[in-house]
């Protein structure tokens, strides 16, 4: 069309790409520094904490790291148990609850949704004192269940799933399934869940990441070093105060991120495509 | 036909929400009430096992209100939250506009989206350590860069300076969360009926006009969701302030969550004071959420009613067609 | 859906691999809720060993216990140890230990250690109910202490309100000034410890005069103000807290001015102790070379030796400008432990055995893990009298010549159970003052405010 419009388009592209590239560098750089430092020795890091070129001390760092009480395998396993279980519980039960809110016409539906919006505002930290005392009384400290079971009730995830369902779940399908004589539970599992795939994947990333990285509750609830999750181990890494091995510390940090990398890039398709969330509130 | 639909299915609404409600009651509501109760007791000290209510039940609340560090932590929390959230939501909106623009299709936006969320997946402990060495003193990458560029003459002791420390914490929060905010907002835009945009284009709306008159109004609910979740997240900032500088220097990055943790789990084990502080925090968050809801209310409500009507019509049509069958 | 399933599979596989790789005795994630608070019943199988939980803030004591198991195969047949090490950096050790102690049960610590900065909490303060008296552990403690000639301050600190000994240390932690021979030579033409001692002290005036000499030649005297803090802290007369009230001893208050003087005159590299730059100065990786560090024998062996790089052998120890002591580890047995006899055996070996097979002899002579290991000053006078403190790191100097007299400055009179926390607040304020961020008055006022806000103490 007109030349000015074309010019504007080019200008837009230049600005947009520059900003995006800068942000992308900002996103990647810390990871790069972390991985590079994992291959450098303490002296090199003390001389210059940031380098973009890998060095040759990866093996010695591995040795130092394993020589400490740091046990990455144990940490990975514990974090994996907690995060995987929490994620499955969160996405399944949020979807189920959201389905109850979207597909059925029940008397308390509206009040229940308002309730969910309201309790979304109760932050976990507010109740941590009571939660700790409660878990302590029933002997659930040092028990992963104390970290996993609360994942069944995540109001924000329910809200997310509900907004997705409003846009993307054709209720006709549900009707059709009913006519075929399928039970409601069967319909949810076999027909609704597959449609929910993109929303579940996106929510799975968010839930997994936040559960993997959570520090506050595990720090308070777990005292048995065999049960430490990865973030607890990392926060204690700087610990061996008599001799700080920075290369090994960075290696430990890098190790905590790797599994997340794998999970994230496997699910990244859903981030790229995006999920459609409806704008209807109540 | 009708009987079955209206009577026998409603119960599934209750059945399917039951697990959520039970888990919520046990793991969220009960501990919250428990915390509230502890705020009125003398429950403190290492290995304390019993507690009783105080003669003046509001003693803990009064002492928290009079606590200089707590008031400082409130101020810090708000400063850090506003300084990180304002640019975060603006940048996320701009990126959302770019990535969902129908006229100018950016290449590689999938990759960008994936990368922008990346900072969110590193454990806060790692980020804290990383930034701590980035801004170290006297020798650190940032200092040597600034000196090489001739911006400063000698090394800057960033981490004893309150403003710098808050700025760095804010930046970390911003950098970790703008990608998440962008993903949610983009999802909201994808949920907007494309026909509205097409209609806009026919009317000759420019990209910017479309963003302000179509995207933003239709994004209201999702925006509210982002605002509320990020406000809750922001007002409960813990990991980064705790791990980066232990709330320092000089209490300048002490957030309320760190304050609560310090009261309850280190030093003198003042569970009761911490519980009282938690409740005060909860009230503040509730008030802010209520304000947000009120501000974002008006048009949304009307639209909901409209859509509900539409839905009803649709249902009726469906029922009719079924009956016809 | 398939995609999600495949992801779950991958996750499970990673998890499965991890599970295979780690030991199979790890309990399943789902434990019965009931009963997990009560101690586990003794394992019935003949091969199963009883687990002793050891909590510490460094790997020192856990390594000692490993050695003990190695030297006593019959003991090792019955017991194995599980260690939890959490550093005191960022104040992480105490909260975790407190939670484990009050949680108790089978995950509760059987043996735990405490550092001088908070040992009183567990021997006399809020946490004293967790400590078992050595007598209850089956140790004939009063006779053994006399026999081994244990340093009195170690005993004082480890004695609870009822007069029972609940903890003893294995170290003596009198401090010295540890300096670089080559730098002393360059500036004053001598590297002899006796001479250098007269140049840097006694008293802070002489110390600062020496700092001026060093500056003229482009050297710093110490790495950061933290190095100065330990001599100041432990040479003061009053502790931080007297009768539940905060007290600021004049000597400690003067630290504000000493620190400011160092900074304003550029006498140091302005590092923070235990941070990157502080370690870097041990091997000349800092902005300018620095003369030395203040510290007890353990600083030489466990910190400096490992971080010194090429400077090893160029060091020497001499009398500090003011006498002080710093740190030390005390060993406790837990009152709720079900295995008191075994705990007692180990603790006695660490703290009271004066034979050549005892921990302290090997510790003092660096033979714990074979000849040529790190040496340290120990609590037992009897052991010290038969030990040799010559060190390669110090160019062959016998460090005990300096450290044994230094131990007279060690006492428990200026310690409190809150030291770790209060020191943290104090050092923060001093840093804010010296960097010019606030006035001296404001720093003092804010320090008091911090203590009042966070601890259950009276502040006037």
Coordinates of C-alpha atoms in Angstrom, one line a residue, chain A residues 160 202-203 206 275 277, chain B residues 96 179-190 219 222-223 225-226 229:
Chain A
X160 CA -6.7 -20.9 34.4
X202 CA 1.1 -25.0 29.9
X203 CA -0.1 -25.3 33.5
X206 CA 4.2 -23.5 35.5
X275 CA -3.4 -21.5 24.7
X277 CA -7.9 -18.3 27.5
Chain B
X96 CA 2.0 -9.5 23.6
X179 CA 8.0 -14.0 30.4
X180 CA 5.3 -15.7 32.5
X181 CA 3.1 -12.6 32.4
X182 CA 3.6 -12.4 28.6
X183 CA 2.6 -16.0 28.1
X184 CA -0.6 -15.6 30.2
X185 CA -1.5 -12.4 28.4
X186 CA -0.8 -13.9 25.0
X187 CA -3.1 -16.8 25.9
X188 CA -5.8 -14.2 26.8
X189 CA -5.5 -12.6 23.4
X190 CA -5.7 -15.9 21.6
X219 CA -8.3 -8.9 28.1
X222 CA -7.0 -12.2 32.3
X223 CA -5.4 -9.0 33.2
X225 CA -5.9 -12.6 37.0
X226 CA -2.3 -11.5 36.2
X229 CA -1.6 -13.4 41.1

